Tab-separated table of C-alpha atoms in Angstrom:
chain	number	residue	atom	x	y	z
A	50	UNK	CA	21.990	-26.923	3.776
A	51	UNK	CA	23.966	-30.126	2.099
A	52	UNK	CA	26.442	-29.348	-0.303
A	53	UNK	CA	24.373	-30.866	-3.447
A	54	UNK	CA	21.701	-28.428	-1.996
A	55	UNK	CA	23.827	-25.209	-2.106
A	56	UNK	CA	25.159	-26.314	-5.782
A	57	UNK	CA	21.080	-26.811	-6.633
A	58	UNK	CA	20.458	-23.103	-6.283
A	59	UNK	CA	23.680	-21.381	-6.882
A	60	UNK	CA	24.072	-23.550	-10.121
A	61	UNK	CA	20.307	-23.840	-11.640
A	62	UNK	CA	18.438	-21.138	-10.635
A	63	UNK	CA	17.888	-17.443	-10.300
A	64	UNK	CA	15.964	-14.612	-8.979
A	65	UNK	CA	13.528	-12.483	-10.612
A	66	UNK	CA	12.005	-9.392	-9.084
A	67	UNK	CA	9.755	-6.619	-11.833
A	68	UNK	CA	10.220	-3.771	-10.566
A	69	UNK	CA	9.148	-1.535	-13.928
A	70	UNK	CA	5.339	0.088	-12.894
A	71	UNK	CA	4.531	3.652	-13.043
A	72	UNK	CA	1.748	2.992	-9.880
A	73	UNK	CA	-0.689	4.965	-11.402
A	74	UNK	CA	-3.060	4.087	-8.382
A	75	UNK	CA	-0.631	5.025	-6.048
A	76	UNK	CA	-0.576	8.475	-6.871
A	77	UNK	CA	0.334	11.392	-6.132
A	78	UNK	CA	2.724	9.325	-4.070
A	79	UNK	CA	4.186	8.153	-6.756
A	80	UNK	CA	5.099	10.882	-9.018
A	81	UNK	CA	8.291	11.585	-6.720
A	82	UNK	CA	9.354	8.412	-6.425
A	83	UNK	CA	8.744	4.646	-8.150
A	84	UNK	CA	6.287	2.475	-5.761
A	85	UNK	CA	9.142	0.171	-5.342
A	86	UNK	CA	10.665	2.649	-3.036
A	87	UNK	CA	7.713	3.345	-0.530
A	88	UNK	CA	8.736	2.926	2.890
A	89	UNK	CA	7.809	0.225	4.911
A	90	UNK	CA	8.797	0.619	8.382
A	91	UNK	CA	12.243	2.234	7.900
A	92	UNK	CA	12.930	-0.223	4.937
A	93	UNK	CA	11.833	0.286	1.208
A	94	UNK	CA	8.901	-1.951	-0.010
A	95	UNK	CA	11.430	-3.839	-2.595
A	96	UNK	CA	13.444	-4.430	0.026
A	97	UNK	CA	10.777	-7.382	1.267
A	98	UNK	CA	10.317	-9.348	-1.729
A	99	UNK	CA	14.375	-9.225	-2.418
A	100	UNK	CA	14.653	-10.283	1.560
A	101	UNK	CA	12.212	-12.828	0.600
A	102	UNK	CA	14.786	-14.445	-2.246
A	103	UNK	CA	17.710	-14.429	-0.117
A	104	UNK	CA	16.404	-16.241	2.703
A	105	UNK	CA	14.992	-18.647	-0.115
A	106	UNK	CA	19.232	-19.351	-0.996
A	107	UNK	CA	19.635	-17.075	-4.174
A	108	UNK	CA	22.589	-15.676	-4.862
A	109	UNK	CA	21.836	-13.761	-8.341
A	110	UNK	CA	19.048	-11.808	-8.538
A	111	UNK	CA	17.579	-9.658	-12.263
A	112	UNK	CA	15.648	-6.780	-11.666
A	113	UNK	CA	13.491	-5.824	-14.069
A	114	UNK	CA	13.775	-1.577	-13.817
A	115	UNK	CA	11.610	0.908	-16.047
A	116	UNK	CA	9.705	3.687	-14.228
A	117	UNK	CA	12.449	5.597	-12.526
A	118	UNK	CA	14.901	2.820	-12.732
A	119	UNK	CA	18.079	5.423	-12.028
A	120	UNK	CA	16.494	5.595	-8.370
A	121	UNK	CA	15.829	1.520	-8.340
A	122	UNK	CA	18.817	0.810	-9.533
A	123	UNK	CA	21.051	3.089	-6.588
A	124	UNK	CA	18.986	2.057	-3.933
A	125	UNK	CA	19.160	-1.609	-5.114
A	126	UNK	CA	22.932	-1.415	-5.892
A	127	UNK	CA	23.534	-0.563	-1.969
A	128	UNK	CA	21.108	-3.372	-0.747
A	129	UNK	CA	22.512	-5.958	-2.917
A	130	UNK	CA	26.170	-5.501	-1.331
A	131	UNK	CA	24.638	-5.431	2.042
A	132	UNK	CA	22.996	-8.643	1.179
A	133	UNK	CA	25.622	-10.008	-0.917
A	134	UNK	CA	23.835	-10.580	-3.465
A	135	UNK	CA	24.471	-10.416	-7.558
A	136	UNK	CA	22.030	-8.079	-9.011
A	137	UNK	CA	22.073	-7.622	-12.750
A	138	UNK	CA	19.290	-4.645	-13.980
A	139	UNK	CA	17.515	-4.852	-17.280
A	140	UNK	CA	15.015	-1.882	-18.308
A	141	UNK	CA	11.726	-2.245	-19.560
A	142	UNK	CA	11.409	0.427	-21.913
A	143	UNK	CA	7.873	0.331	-22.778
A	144	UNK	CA	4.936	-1.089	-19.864
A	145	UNK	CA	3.587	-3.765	-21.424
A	146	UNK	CA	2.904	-6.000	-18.906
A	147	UNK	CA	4.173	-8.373	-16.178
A	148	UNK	CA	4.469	-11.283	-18.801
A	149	UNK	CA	6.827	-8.862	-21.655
A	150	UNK	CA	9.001	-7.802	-18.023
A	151	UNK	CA	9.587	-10.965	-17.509
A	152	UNK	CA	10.810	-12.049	-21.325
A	153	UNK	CA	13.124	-9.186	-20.931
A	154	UNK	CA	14.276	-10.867	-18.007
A	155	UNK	CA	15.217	-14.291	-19.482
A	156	UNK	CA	17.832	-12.237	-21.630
A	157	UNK	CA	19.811	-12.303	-18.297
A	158	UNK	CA	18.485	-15.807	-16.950
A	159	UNK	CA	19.854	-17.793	-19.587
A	160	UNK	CA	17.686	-21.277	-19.514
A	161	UNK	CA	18.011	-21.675	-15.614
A	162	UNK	CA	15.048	-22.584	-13.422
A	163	UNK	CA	13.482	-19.162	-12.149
A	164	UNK	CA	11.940	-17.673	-8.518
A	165	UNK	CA	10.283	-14.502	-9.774
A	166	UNK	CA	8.823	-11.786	-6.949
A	167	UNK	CA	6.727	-9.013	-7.879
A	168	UNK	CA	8.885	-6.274	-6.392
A	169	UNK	CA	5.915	-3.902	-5.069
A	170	UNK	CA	4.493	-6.369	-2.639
A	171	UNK	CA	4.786	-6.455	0.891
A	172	UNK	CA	5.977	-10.298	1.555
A	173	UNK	CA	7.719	-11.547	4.837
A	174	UNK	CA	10.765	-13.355	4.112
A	175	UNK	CA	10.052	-15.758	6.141
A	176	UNK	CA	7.640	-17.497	3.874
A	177	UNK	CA	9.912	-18.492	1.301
A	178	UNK	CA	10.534	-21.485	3.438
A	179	UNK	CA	6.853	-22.541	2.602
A	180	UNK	CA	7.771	-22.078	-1.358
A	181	UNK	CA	11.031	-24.171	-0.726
A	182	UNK	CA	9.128	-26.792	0.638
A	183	UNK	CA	7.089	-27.183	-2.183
A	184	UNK	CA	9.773	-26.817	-4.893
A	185	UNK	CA	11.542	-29.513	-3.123
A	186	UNK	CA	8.303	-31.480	-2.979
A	187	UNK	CA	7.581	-31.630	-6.543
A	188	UNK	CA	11.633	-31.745	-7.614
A	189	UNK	CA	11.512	-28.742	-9.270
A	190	UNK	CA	9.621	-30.235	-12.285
A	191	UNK	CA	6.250	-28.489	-12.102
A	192	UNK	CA	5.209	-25.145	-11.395
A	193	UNK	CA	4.452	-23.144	-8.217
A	194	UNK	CA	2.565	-20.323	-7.505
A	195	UNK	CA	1.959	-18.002	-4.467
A	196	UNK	CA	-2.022	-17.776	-3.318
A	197	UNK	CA	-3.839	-15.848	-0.659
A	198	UNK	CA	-7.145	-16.316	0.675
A	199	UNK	CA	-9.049	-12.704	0.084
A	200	UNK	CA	-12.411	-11.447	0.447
A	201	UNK	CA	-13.007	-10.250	-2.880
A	202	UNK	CA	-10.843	-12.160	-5.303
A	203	UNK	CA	-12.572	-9.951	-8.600
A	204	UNK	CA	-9.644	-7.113	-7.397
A	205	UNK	CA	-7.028	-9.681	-8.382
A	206	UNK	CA	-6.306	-12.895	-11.042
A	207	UNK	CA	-8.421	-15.740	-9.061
A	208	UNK	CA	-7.292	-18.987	-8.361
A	209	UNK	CA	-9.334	-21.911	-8.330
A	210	UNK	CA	-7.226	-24.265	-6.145
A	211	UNK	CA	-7.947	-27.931	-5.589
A	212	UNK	CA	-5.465	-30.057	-3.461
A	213	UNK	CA	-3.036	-27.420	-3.612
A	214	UNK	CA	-2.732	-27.799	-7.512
A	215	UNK	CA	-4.533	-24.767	-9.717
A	216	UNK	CA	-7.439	-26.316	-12.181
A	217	UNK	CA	-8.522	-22.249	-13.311
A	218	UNK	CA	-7.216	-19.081	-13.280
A	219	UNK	CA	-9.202	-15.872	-13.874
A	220	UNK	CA	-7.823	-12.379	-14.499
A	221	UNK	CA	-10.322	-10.168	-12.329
A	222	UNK	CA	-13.504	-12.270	-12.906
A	223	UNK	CA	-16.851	-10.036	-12.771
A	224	UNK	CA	-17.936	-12.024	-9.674
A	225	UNK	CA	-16.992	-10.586	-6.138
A	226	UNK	CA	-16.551	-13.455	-3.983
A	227	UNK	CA	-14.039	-14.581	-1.610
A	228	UNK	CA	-11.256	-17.013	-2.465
A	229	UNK	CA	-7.325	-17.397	-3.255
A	230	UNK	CA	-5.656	-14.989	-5.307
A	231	UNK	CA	-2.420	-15.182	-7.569
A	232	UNK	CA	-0.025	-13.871	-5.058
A	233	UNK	CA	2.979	-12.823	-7.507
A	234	UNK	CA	5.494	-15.221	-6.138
A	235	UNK	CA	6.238	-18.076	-8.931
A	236	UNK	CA	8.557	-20.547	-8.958
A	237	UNK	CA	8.905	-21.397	-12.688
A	238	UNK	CA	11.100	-24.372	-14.005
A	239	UNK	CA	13.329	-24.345	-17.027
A	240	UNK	CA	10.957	-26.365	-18.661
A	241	UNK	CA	7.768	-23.890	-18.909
A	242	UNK	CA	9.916	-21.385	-20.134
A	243	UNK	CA	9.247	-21.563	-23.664
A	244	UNK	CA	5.641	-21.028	-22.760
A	245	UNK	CA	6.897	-17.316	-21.901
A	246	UNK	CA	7.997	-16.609	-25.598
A	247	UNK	CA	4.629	-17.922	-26.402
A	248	UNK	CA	2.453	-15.200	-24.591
A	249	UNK	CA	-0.122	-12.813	-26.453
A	250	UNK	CA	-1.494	-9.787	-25.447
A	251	UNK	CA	-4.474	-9.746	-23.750
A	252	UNK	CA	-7.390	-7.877	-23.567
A	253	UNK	CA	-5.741	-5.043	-22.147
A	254	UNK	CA	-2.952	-4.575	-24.200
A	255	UNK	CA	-0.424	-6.219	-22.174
A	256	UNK	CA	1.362	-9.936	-21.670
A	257	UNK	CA	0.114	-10.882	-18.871
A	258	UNK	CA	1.922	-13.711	-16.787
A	259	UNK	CA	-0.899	-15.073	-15.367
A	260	UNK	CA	-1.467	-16.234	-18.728
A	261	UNK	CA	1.794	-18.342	-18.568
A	262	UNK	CA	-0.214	-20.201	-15.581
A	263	UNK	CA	-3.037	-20.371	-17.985
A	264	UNK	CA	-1.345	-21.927	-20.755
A	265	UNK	CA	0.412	-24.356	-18.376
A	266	UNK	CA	-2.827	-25.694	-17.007
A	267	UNK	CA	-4.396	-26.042	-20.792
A	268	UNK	CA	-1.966	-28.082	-21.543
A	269	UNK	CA	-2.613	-30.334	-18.436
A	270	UNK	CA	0.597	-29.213	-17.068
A	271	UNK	CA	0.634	-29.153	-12.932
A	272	UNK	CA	1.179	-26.506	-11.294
A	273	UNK	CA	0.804	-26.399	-7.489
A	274	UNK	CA	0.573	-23.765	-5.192
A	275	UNK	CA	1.724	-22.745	-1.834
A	276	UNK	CA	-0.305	-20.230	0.714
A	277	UNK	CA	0.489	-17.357	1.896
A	278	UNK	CA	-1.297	-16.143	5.379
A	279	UNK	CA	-2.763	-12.970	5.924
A	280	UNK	CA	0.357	-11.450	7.717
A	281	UNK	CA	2.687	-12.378	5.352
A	282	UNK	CA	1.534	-10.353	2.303
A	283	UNK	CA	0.179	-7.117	1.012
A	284	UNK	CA	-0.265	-6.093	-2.563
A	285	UNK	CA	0.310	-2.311	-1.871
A	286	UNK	CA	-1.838	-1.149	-4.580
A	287	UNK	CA	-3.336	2.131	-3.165
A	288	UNK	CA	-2.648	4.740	-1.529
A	289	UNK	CA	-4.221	3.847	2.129
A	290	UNK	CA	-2.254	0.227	1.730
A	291	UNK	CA	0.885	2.074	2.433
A	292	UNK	CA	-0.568	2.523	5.989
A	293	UNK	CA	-1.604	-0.721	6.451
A	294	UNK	CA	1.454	-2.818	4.978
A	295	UNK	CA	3.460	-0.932	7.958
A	296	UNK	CA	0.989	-1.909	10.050
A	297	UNK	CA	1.218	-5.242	9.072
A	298	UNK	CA	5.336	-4.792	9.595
A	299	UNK	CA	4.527	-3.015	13.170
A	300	UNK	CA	2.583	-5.739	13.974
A	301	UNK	CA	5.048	-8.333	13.322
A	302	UNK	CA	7.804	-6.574	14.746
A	303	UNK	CA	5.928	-6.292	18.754
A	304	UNK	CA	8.896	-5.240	20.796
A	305	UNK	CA	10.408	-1.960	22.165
A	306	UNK	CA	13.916	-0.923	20.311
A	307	UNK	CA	15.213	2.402	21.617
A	308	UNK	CA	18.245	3.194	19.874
A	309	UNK	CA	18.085	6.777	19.963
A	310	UNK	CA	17.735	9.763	22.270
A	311	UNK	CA	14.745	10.380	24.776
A	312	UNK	CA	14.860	12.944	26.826
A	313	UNK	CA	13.720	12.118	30.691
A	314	UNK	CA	10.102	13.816	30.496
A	315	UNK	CA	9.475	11.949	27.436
A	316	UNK	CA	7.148	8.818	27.513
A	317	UNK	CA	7.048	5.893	25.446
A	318	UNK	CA	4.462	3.331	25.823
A	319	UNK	CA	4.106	-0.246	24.580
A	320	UNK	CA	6.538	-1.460	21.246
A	321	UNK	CA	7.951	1.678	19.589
A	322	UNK	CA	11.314	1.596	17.711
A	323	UNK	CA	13.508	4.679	17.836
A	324	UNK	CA	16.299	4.279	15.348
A	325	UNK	CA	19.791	5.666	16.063
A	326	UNK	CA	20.216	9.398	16.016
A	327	UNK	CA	16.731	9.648	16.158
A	328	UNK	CA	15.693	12.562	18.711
A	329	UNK	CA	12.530	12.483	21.199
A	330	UNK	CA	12.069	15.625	23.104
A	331	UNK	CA	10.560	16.113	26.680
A	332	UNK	CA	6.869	16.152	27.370
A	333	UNK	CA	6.669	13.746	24.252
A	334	UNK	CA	3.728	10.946	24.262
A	335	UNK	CA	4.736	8.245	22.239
A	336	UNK	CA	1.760	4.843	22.105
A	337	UNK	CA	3.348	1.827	20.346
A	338	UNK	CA	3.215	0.054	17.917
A	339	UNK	CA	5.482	3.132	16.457
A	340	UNK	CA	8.498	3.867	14.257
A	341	UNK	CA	10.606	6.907	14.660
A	342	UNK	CA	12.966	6.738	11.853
A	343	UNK	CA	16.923	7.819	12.148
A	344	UNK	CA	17.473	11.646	12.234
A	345	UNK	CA	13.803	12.209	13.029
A	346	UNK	CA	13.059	14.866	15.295
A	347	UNK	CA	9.825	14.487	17.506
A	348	UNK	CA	8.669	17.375	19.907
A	349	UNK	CA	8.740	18.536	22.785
A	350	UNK	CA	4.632	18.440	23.521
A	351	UNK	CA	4.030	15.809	20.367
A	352	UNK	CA	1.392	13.101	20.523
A	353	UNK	CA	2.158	10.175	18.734
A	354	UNK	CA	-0.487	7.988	18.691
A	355	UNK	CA	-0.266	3.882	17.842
A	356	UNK	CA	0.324	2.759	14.090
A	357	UNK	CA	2.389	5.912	13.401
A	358	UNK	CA	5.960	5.629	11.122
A	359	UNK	CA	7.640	8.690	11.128
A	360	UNK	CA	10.692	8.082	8.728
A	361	UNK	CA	14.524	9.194	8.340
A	362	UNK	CA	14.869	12.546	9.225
A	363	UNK	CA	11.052	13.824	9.425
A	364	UNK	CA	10.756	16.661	12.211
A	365	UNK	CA	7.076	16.598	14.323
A	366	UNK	CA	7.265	20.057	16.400
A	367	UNK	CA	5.594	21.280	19.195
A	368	UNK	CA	1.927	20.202	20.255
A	369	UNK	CA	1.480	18.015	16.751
A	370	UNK	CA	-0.212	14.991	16.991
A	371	UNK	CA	0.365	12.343	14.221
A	372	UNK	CA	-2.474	8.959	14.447
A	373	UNK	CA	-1.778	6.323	12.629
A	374	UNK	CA	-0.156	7.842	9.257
A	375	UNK	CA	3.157	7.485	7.312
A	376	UNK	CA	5.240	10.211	7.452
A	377	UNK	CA	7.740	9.898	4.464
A	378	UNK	CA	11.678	11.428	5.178
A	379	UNK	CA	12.225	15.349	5.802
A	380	UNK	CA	8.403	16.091	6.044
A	381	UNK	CA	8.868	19.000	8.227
A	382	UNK	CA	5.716	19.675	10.866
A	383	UNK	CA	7.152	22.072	13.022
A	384	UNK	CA	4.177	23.270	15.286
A	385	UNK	CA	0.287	22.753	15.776
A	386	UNK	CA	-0.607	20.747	13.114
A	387	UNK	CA	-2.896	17.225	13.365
A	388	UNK	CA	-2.233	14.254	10.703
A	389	UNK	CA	-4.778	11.885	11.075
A	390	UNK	CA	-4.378	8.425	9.328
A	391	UNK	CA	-2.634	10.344	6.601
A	392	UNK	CA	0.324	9.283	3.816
A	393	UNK	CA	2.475	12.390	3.247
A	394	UNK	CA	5.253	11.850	1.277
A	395	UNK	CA	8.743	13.617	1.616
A	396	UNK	CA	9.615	17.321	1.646
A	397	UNK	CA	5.602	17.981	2.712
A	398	UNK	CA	6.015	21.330	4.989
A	399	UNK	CA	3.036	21.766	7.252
A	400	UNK	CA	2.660	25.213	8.512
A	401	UNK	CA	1.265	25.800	11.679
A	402	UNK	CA	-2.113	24.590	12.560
A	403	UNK	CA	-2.242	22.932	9.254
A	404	UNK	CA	-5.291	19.617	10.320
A	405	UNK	CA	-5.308	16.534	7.989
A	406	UNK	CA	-9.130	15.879	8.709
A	407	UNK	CA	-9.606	12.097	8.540
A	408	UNK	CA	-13.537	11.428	9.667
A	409	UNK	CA	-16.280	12.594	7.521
A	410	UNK	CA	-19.065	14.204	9.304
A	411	UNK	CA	-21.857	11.750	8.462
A	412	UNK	CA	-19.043	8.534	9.127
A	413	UNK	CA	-19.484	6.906	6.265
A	414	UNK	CA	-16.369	4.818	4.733
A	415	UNK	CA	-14.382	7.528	3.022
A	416	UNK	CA	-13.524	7.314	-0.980
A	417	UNK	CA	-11.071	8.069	-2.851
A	418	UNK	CA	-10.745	8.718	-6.187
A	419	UNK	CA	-8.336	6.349	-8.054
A	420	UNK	CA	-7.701	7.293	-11.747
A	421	UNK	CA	-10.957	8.815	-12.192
A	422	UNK	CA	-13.262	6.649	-10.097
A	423	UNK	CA	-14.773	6.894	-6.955
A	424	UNK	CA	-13.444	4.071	-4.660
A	425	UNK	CA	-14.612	2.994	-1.416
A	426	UNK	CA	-11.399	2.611	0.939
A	427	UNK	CA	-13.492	0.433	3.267
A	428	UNK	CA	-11.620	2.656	6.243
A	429	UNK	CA	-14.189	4.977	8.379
A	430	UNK	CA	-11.299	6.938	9.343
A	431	UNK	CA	-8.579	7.813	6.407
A	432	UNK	CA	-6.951	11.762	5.942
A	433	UNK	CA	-5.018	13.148	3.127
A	434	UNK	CA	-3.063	11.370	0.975
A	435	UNK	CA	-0.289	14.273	-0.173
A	436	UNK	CA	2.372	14.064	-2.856
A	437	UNK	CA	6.289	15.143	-2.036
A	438	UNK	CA	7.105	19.058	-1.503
A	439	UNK	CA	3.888	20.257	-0.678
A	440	UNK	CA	3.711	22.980	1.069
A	441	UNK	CA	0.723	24.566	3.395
A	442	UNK	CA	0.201	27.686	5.128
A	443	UNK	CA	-0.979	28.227	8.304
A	444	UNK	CA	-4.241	27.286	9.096
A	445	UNK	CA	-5.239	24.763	6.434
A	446	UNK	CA	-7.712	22.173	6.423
A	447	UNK	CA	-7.601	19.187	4.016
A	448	UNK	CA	-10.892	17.166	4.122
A	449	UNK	CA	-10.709	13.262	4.378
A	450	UNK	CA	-9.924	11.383	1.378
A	451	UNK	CA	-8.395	14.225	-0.335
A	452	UNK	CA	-5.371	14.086	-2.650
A	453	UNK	CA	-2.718	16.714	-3.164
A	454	UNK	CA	-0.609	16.547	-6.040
A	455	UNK	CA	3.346	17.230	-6.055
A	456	UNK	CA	4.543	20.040	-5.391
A	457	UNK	CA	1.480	22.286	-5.097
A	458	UNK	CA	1.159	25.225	-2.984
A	459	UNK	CA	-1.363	25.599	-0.596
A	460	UNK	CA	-2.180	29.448	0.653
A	461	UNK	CA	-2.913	30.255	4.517
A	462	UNK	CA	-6.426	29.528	5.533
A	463	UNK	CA	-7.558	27.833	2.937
A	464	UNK	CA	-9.936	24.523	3.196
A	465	UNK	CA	-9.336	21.679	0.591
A	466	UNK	CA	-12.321	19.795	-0.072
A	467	UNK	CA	-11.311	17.782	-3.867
A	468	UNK	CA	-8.254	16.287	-5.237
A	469	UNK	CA	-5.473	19.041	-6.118
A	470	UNK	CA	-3.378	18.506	-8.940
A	471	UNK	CA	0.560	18.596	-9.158
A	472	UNK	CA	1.927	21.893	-9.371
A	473	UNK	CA	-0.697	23.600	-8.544
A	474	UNK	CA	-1.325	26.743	-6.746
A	475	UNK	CA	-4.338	27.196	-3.959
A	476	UNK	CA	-5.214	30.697	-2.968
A	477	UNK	CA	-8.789	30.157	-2.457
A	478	UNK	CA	-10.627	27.034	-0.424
A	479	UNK	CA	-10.929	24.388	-3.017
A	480	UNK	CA	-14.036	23.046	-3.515
């Protein structure tokens, strides 16, 4: 990089990452822990989008904290001195919206041109050479924005993109249809950010930024855009996403890193990482693409099928088999037990013969319900999705699609057919 370059975005601009949302949707995953901090392949899902800044050349970075910011903040504070990068938090105190995060944010900007991240996506870093090239392109004067092509753009704000510049922009239109997306990567210049002060709430009782792109094209105001392919980016908005943003990372990864101890009768087939101190015992079956996370503990007789992340310091006993599921740090599943494209989060104990059914019998798509609603997860095959320190007795069946709140209890023998809540004790099967 030229030395006018490096004084361009040391000098003039800044990094912006909102990281304040409860993740309602995400729950019960996230009532131990802020969706920020989900872990994507041995890394946490903020971790991405503030990857995604550095490689772009920033040096300062504000984060915009709220739900369980404490836990942000410490986790942040360690990666931004790995990174070496200057992280300043501010706290959103009350969730009103991505556009009020973001005037909280300017506090700490003061004037400078902005690159602001969403910090619950998955995003490789990589792409933020395609947003340079843009911001160079248009000399920083106009306004970009990140798109993706999706199947059914009425999930997200649609983007009506023509020659790369936006002419409309729809927060979740009624129409399902395929088509770009808003992304939540912006690159905002000092010049639109007046516009910011100038947001209303919306409909739903927020400021939405989107409505900053709004306003910018109403006032015939370019604003371009740069795409983001289908690899690149995930909005981890539910609960079977977390699964498929680390496949997404296994995917990209595609190589075999054995940093930790297998013992001889173990096998490992095809691109599995096995972080340091991590422990495989003998008779093992391990089918990449896999993650075995430091301080795990796998075996001996486990099957570990492909798409599996088993993360720091997670123990998988004796004849368990674990397809294609996310096993958060220190779930403990000593012995017998099947976890079939599941999310457990951490501290989960599995007693013995504990199954994690993940098929329904008829084979339909199995739903979920997500605050209240019955949604489709458009997977045939998807298991339990269960909150941190659970615990199960021996012999328990969850059925597909089922959630278990935090800490909840569940007695020996018993079948779980709905959604538990937190705290909750199960003596009898759960229907």
């Amino acid at each position: 990089m030229r030395e006018v370059e490096k004084y361009w975005v040391k000098q003039l601009l800044k990094g912006v990452v909102l990281a304040a949302g409860i993740g309602k949707r995400l729950r019960p995953i996230t009532e131990t822990r802020p969706k920020a901090l989900v872990p994507i392949l041995g890394k946490k899902l903020i971790e991405y989008p503030m990857n995604f800044l550095k490689l772009f050349g920033l040096e300062e970075i504000v984060v915009v904290v709220g739900y369980m910011a404490e836990c942000v903040e410490a986790e942040l504070t360690k990666l931004c001195e790995e990174l070496n990068l200057h992280c300043v938090f501010t706290k959103q105190e009350q969730e009103l919206g991505t556009g009020h995060a973001l005037k909280i944010a300017l506090k700490k900007v003061g004037g400078e041109d902005v690159v602001l991240v969403y910090g619950d996506l998955f995003l490789d870093p990589a792409a933020s050479r395609k947003l340079r090239q843009v911001v160079d392109k248009v000399k920083s004067r106009d306004m970009v924005v990140g798109v993706i092509k999706v199947d059914d753009v009425s999930r997200y704000a649609y983007v009506k993109v023509v020659n790369g510049v936006v002419k409309e922009l729809v927060e979740k239109p009624k129409v399902r249809q395929p088509g770009y997306a808003n992304a939540g990567v912006y690159f905002i210049p000092s010049k639109h950010l007046e516009l910011v002060e100038q947001l209303e709430i919306s409909p739903r009782g927020e400021y939405e930024l989107t409505d900053l792109v709004v306003n910018a094209v109403r006032r015939n105001e370019r604003v371009y855009t740069f795409e983001l392919e289908q690899d690149e980016w995930m909005d981890v908005g539910l609960p079977w996403l977390i699964i498929e943003a680390n496949k997404l990372a296994l995917n990209k990864w595609g190589k075999k890193l054995i940093l930790g101890d297998v013992e001889p009768t173990a096998t490992i087939k095809g691109p599995v990482i096995i972080e340091e101190n991590a422990r495989v015992r003998g008779s093992t079956y391990i089918m990449g693409p896999a993650y075995i996370g430091r301080d795990a503990d796998v075996g001996p007789n486990s099957f570990i099928r492909p798409y599996t992340v088993i993360c720091e310091g997670a123990r998988i006993g004796f004849s368990v088999e674990v397809k294609e599921s996310v096993v958060f740090e220190d779930v403990h599943a000593a012995h017998l037990a099947y976890i079939g494209d599941s999310v457990v989060a951490e501290h989960v104990n599995l007693g013995a013969g504990t199954k994690l059914a993940n098929l329904r019998f008829d084979g339909k798509n199995v739903k979920v319900t997500i605050e209240g609603k019955r949604i489709d997860s458009g997977r045939r095959k998807l298991g339990a999705i269960i909150g941190g320190y659970v615990k199960t007795g021996i012999n328990v069946s969850i059925m597909p699609g089922v959630r278990i709140g935090s800490y909840s209890i569940i007695y020996p023998g018993v079948t779980v057919y709905r959604d538990v809540p937190s705290r909750t004790v199960v003596k009898h099967d759960w229907v």
